[in-house]
XYZ file of C-alpha atoms in Angstrom:
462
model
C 99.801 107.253 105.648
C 98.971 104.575 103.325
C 101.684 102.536 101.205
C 101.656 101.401 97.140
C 103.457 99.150 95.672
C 105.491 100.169 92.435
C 105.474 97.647 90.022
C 107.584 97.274 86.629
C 107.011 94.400 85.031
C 108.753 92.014 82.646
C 112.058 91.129 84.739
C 112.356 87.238 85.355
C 112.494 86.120 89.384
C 115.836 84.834 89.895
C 117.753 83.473 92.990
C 117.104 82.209 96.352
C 114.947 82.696 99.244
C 113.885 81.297 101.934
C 109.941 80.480 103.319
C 108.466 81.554 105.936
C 106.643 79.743 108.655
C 103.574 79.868 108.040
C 100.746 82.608 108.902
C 97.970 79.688 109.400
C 99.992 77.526 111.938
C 102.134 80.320 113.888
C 98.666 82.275 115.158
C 96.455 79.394 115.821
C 99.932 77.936 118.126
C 99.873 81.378 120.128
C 96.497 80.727 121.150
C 96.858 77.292 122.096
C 99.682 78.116 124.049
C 96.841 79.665 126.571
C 95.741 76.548 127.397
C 98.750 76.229 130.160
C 100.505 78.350 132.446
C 104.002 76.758 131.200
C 106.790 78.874 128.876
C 106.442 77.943 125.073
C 109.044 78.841 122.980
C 108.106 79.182 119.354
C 110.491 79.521 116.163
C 110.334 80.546 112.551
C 107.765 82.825 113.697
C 106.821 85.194 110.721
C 106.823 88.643 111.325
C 103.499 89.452 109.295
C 100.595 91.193 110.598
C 98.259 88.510 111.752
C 100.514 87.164 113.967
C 100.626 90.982 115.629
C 96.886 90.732 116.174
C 97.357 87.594 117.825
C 99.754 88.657 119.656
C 98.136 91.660 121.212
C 95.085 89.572 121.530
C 96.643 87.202 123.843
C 98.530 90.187 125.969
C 94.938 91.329 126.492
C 93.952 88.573 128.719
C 97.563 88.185 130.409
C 99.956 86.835 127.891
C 103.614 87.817 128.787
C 104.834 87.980 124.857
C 108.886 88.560 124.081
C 109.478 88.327 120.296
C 112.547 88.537 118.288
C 111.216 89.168 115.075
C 114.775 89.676 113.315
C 115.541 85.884 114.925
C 111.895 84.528 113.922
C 111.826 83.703 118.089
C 108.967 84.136 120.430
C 108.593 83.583 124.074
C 105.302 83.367 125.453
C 103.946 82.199 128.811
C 100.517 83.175 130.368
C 100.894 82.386 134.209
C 97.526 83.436 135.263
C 94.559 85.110 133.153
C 93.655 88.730 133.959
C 90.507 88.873 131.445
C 88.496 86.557 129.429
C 87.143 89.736 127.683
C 88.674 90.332 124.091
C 88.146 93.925 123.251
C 85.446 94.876 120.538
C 88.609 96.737 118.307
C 89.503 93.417 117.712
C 86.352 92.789 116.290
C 86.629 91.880 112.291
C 90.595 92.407 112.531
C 91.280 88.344 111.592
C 89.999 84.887 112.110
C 91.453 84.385 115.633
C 89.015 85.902 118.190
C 87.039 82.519 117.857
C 89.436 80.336 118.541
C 90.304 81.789 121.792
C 87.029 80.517 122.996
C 88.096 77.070 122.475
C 91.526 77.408 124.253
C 90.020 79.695 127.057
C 87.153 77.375 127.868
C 89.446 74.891 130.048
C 91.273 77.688 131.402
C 88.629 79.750 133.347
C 84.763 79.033 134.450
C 84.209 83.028 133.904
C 82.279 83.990 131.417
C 84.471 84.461 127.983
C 83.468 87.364 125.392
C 85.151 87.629 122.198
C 84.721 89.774 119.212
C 83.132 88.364 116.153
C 85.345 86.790 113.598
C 87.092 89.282 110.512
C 89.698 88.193 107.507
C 89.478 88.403 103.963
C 86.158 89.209 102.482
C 85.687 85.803 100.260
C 83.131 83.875 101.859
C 80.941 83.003 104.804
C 82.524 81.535 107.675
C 81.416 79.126 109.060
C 81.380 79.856 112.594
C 78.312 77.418 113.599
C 80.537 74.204 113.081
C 82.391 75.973 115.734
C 79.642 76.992 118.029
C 77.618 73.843 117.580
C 80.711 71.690 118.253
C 81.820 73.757 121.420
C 77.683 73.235 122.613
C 78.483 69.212 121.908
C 81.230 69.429 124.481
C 79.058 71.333 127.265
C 79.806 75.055 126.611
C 77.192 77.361 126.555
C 77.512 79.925 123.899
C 75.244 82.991 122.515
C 75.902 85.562 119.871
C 74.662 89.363 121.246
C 74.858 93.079 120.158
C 77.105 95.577 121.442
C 78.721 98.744 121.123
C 77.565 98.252 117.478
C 78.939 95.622 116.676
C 78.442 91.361 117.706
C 80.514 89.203 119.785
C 80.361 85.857 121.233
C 79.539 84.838 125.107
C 80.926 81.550 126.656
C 80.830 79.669 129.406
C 81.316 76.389 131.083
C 81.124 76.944 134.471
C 81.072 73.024 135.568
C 83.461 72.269 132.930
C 83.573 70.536 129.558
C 82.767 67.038 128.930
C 84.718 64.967 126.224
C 81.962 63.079 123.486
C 81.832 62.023 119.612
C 81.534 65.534 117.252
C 80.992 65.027 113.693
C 81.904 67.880 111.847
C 79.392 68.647 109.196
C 82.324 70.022 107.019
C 85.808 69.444 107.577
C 86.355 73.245 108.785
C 90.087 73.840 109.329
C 89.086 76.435 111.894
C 86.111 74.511 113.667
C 88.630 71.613 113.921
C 91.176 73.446 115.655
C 88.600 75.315 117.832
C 87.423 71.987 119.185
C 90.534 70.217 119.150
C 91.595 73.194 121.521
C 88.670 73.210 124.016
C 88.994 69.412 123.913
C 92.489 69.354 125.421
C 91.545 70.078 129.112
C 87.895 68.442 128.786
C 86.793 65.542 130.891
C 86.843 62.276 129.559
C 88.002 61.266 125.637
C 86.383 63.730 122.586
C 86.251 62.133 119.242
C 85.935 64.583 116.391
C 84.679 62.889 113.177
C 85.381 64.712 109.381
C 87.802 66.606 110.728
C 90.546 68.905 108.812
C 94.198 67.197 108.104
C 95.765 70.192 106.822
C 99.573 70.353 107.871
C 98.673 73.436 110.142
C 96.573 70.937 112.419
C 98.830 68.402 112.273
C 101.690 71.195 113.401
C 98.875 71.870 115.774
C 98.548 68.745 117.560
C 102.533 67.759 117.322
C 102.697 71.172 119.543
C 99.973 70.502 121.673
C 101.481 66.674 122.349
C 104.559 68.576 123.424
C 102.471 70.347 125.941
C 101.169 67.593 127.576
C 98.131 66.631 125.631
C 97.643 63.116 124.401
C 95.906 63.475 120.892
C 95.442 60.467 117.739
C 94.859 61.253 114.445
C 93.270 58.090 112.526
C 93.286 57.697 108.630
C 89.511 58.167 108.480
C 89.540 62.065 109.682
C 89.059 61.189 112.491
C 90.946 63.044 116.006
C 91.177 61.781 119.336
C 91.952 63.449 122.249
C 91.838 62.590 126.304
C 91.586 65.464 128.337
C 94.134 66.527 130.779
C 95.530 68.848 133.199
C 99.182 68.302 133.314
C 101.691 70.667 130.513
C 105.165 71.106 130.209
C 107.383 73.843 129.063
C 107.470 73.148 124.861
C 109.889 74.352 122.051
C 108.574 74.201 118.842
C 109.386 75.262 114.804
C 106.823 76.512 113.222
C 106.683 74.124 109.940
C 107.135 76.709 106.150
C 104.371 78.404 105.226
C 103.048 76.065 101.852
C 101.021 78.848 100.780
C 103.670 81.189 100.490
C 106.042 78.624 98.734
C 103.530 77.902 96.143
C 103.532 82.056 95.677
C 106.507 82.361 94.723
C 107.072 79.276 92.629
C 104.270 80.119 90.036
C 105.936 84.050 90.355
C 109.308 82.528 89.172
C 107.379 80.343 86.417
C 105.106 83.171 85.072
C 108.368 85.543 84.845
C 110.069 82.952 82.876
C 112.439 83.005 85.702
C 114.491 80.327 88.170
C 113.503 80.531 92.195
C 115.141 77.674 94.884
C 113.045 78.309 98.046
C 114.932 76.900 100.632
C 112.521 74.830 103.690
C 110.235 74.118 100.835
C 108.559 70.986 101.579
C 106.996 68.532 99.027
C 105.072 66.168 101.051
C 103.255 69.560 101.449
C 103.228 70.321 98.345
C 102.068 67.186 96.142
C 98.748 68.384 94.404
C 99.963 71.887 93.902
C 103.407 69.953 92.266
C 101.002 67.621 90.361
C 98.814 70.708 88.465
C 102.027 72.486 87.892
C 103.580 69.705 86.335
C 100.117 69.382 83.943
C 100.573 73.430 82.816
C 104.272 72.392 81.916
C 105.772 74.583 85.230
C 109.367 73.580 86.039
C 110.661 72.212 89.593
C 113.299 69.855 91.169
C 112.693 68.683 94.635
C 116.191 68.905 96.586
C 117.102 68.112 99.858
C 117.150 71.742 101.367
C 114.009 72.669 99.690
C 112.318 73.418 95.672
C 113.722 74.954 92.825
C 110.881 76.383 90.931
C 111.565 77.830 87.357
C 110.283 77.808 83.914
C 110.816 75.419 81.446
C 108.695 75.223 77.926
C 106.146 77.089 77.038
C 103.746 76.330 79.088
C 100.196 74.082 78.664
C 96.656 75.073 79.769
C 93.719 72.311 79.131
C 94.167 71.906 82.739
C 91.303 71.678 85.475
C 91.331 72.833 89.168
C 88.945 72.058 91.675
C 90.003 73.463 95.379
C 89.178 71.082 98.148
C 90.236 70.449 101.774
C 93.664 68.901 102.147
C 95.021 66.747 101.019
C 93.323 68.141 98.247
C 94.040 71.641 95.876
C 94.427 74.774 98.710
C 91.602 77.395 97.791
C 94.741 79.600 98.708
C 96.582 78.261 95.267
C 93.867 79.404 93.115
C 94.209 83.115 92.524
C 97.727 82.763 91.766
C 97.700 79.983 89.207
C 94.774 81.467 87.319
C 97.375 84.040 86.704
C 99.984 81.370 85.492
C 96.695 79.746 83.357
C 96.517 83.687 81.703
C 100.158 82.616 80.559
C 99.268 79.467 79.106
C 98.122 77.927 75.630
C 94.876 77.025 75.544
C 91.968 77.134 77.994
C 91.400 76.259 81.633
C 88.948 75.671 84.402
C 89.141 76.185 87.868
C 86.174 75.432 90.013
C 86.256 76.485 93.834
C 84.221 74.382 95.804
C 85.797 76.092 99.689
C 84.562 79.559 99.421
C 81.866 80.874 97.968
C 83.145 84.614 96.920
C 86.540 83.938 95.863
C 86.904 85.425 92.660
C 86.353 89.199 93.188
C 89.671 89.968 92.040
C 88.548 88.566 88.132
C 87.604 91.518 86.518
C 90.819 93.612 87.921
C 92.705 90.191 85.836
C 90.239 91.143 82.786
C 90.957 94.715 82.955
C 94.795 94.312 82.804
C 93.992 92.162 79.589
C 93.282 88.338 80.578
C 90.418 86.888 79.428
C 88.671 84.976 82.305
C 84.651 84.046 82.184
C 82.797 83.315 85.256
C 80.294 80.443 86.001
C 77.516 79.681 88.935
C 77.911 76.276 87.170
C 80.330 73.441 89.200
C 82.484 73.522 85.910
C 84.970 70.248 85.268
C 84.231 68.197 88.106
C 81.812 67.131 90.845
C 78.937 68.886 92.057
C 79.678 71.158 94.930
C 77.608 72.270 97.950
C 77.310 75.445 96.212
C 75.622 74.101 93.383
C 72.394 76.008 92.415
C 73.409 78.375 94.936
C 73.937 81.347 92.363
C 77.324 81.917 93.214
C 79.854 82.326 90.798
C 82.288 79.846 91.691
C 83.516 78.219 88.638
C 85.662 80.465 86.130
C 87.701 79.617 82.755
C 90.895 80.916 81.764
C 91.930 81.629 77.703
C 95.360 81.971 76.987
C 98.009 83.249 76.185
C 97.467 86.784 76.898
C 99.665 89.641 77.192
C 98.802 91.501 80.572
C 99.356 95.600 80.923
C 100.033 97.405 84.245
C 97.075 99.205 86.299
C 96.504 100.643 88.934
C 94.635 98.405 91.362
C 93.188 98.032 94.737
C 93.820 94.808 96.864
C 90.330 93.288 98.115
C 91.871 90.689 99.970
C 95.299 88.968 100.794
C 95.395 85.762 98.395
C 94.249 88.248 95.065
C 96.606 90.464 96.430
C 99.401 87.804 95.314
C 97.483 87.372 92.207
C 97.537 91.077 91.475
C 101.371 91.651 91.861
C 102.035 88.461 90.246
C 100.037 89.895 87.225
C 102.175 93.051 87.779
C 105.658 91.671 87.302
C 104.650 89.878 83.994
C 101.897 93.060 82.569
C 104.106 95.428 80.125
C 104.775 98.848 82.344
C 104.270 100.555 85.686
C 101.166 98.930 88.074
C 100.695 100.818 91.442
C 98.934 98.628 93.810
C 97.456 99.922 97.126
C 96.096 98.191 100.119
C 99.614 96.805 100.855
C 97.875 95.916 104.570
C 96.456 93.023 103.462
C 99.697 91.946 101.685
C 101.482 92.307 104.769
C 98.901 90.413 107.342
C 100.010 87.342 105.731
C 103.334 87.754 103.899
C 106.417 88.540 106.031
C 108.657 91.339 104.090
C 107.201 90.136 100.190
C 107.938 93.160 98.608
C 112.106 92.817 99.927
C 111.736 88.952 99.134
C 110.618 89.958 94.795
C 113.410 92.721 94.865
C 116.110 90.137 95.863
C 114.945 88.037 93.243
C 115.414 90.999 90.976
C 111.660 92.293 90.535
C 111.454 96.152 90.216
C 108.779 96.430 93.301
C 109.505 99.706 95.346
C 107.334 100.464 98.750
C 106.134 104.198 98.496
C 103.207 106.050 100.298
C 100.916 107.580 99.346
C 101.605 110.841 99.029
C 104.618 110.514 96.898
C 102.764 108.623 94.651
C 100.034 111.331 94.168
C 103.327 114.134 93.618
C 104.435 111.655 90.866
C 101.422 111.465 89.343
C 101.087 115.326 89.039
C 104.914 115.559 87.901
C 104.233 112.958 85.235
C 100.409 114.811 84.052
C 102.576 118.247 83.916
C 105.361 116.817 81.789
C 102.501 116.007 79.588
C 101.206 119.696 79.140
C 104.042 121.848 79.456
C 106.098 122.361 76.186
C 109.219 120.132 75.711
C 112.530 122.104 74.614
């Protein structure tokens, strides 16, 4: 049975929570954990549904799995493969099958087959840095048809070679993919333009705990000398940025006060920078961020997303709701993916007034530029939003939309809670201990409630 959530807005976000480790680290460290035969022991493990996926994944080709998800603790050790087949229903279900090429390739000279990548619907990915850099290190790789649907063959039956990659884009995904098969290659693998964001640096602090020997230089540039010696790792899964930023610009939009405890800011410093320009509240403390709102706040502002260490494409859908909120008018220009505001018009509907753009609006020229996507949008405000009944496309305009919920005047009901809950552990608990009025239902109560509520209309009162 599918779930709603039941949204009534207009009641300010106070309190204290804490974050979550984050979705983007805790199932790329599962994979990599293949690489050995040695027990890894992770914490602050989210319970969301991504890491689920991963999780069955890896039990697939052998993975012994014990998680405590109450704790946050998993367990995992994978003594000896029994597959390196990844079963088509995993095919489309997130962005992991892909990666376990990379960590499986040192593992096993069999032939690897893995289901074509899923996720959110907001762009192309770009699964040719990964294939082309994975080629570079002496894999051989071929996309085929079956049972319907692609997937990916792999092999390297004499083994992988270490040499020089240069990313053509600083993929976070291709970076980690290579980083991953580069761990038990022979020799030393430099990988040029590569992705910084904290979830590869978590990433390689874990994987230097297992035995691996890895630099990261202050041109984007990662070393790493193969090897075939691990150890038996512990590791804390570092607080899941994206989620902290959520609920921050939640607790500013309500007009209320949030401290999110593990917040931290030298994750945090463009996001903190741009919400400092729209006027949006927060003191830095040792134990984490308090997040609230302060004056009225200040649009004028411009966003352009960007790989880290610049503005997270994940940041965007929820401030263009805070923008909605804000005098005057704004820009936000997303230069990461190219379909990443499909959730606009739902915004529009509920009563913001947002215009879209193929232009690169407010900053440089992007490589989508005369691409006809629309990638650039700006944002008028202030304007009142209204509840509606909406469908969630994908996970980060799923924030957006209940974010627009608890501020719109009256009632939303939002389905596709599924995507809410692949990468949010528990949200809807988190907003009603902050005070939000955000029920779970299915369904089928819902419909009943509608036909109560239609009835009460028709049938005479008295």
């Amino acid at each position: 049975m599918a779930e709603l959530f039941k949204i009534t807005g207009g009641k300010p976000l106070e309190g204290s929570i804490r974050a979550s480790g984050a979705k983007n680290a805790a199932t790329k460290l599962i994979v990599a954990s293949l690489l050995s035969d040695k027990k890894c022991i992770f914490t602050n493990v989210p319970n969301i549904g991504d890491v689920e996926i991963t999780a069955e994944m890896c039990r697939e080709v052998g993975m012994d799995i014990y998680w405590d998800r109450e704790a946050g603790v998993m367990e995992v050790q994978t003594r000896v493969l029994k597959t390196s087949y990844i079963p088509q229903r995993f095919s489309g279900s997130n962005r992991i099958p892909i990666l376990m090429i990379g960590a499986l390739l040192g593992r096993t000279d069999q032939d690897i087959i893995v289901p074509t990548a899923g996720g959110c619907f907001i762009g192309k990915r770009a699964i040719n840095f990964h294939i082309d850099a994975m080629r570079q290190l002496g894999a051989v790789i071929e996309y085929r048809r079956m049972k319907k649907q692609g997937a990916y063959f792999a092999q390297a039956h004499h083994g992988l070679t270490g040499t020089c990659i240069d990313l053509a884009y600083p993929s976070v995904g291709a970076t980690e993919n290579t980083i991953l098969a580069s761990v038990r290659a022979k020799g030393v693998t430099t990988i040029r333009n590569a992705a910084i964001e904290p979830e590869v640096i978590d990433l390689i602090l874990f994987l230097q705990k297992l035995g691996a020997i890895i630099s990261l230089e202050n041109d984007r540039t990662i070393q790493v000398k193969g090897t075939k010696h691990f150890y038996d790792v512990e590791h804390e899964i570092l607080p899941d940025r994206l989620e902290i930023a959520s609920l921050g610009m939640a607790a500013i939009a309500t007009k209320g006060r949030v401290f999110v405890e593990g917040a931290q800011q030298p994750h945090l410093i463009t996001f903190l920078n741009k919400l400092r320009e729209v006027g949006g509240g927060f003191n830095v403390k040792k134990e984490g961020i308090e997040f609230f709102y302060d004056t009225p706040l200040k649009g004028k502002v411009h966003i352009e997303t960007d790989v880290y260490p610049g503005f997270a494409t994940d940041w965007q859908q929820p401030f263009t709701v805070l923008f909605t909120q804000a005098e005057g008018s704004s820009i936000v220009h997303e230069t990461v993916y190219e379909n990443r505001f499909g959730y606009i018009n739902e915004l529009n509907n509920m009563g913001a007034e947002i215009e879209t753009f193929q232009h690169c609006l407010g900053g440089r020229s992007c490589r989508f530029h005369a691409h006809n996507y629309d990638h650039s949008i700006v944002v008028k405000g202030p304007t009142p939003l209204h509840a509606k009944d909406i469908d969630i496309p994908d996970l980060r305009a799923g924030f957006a939309y209940i974010m627009a919920a608890l501020i719109a005047q009256g009632t939303s009901t939002i389905s596709g809670t599924q995507y809410i809950d692949r990468g949010y552990e528990q949200l809807d608990k988190k907003l009603a201990a902050l005070g939000a009025d955000i029920t779970r239902i299915d369904e089928k109560t819902a419909d009943q409630t509608k036909s109560l509520s239609a009835l009460e209309q028709i049938l005479p009162k008295g």
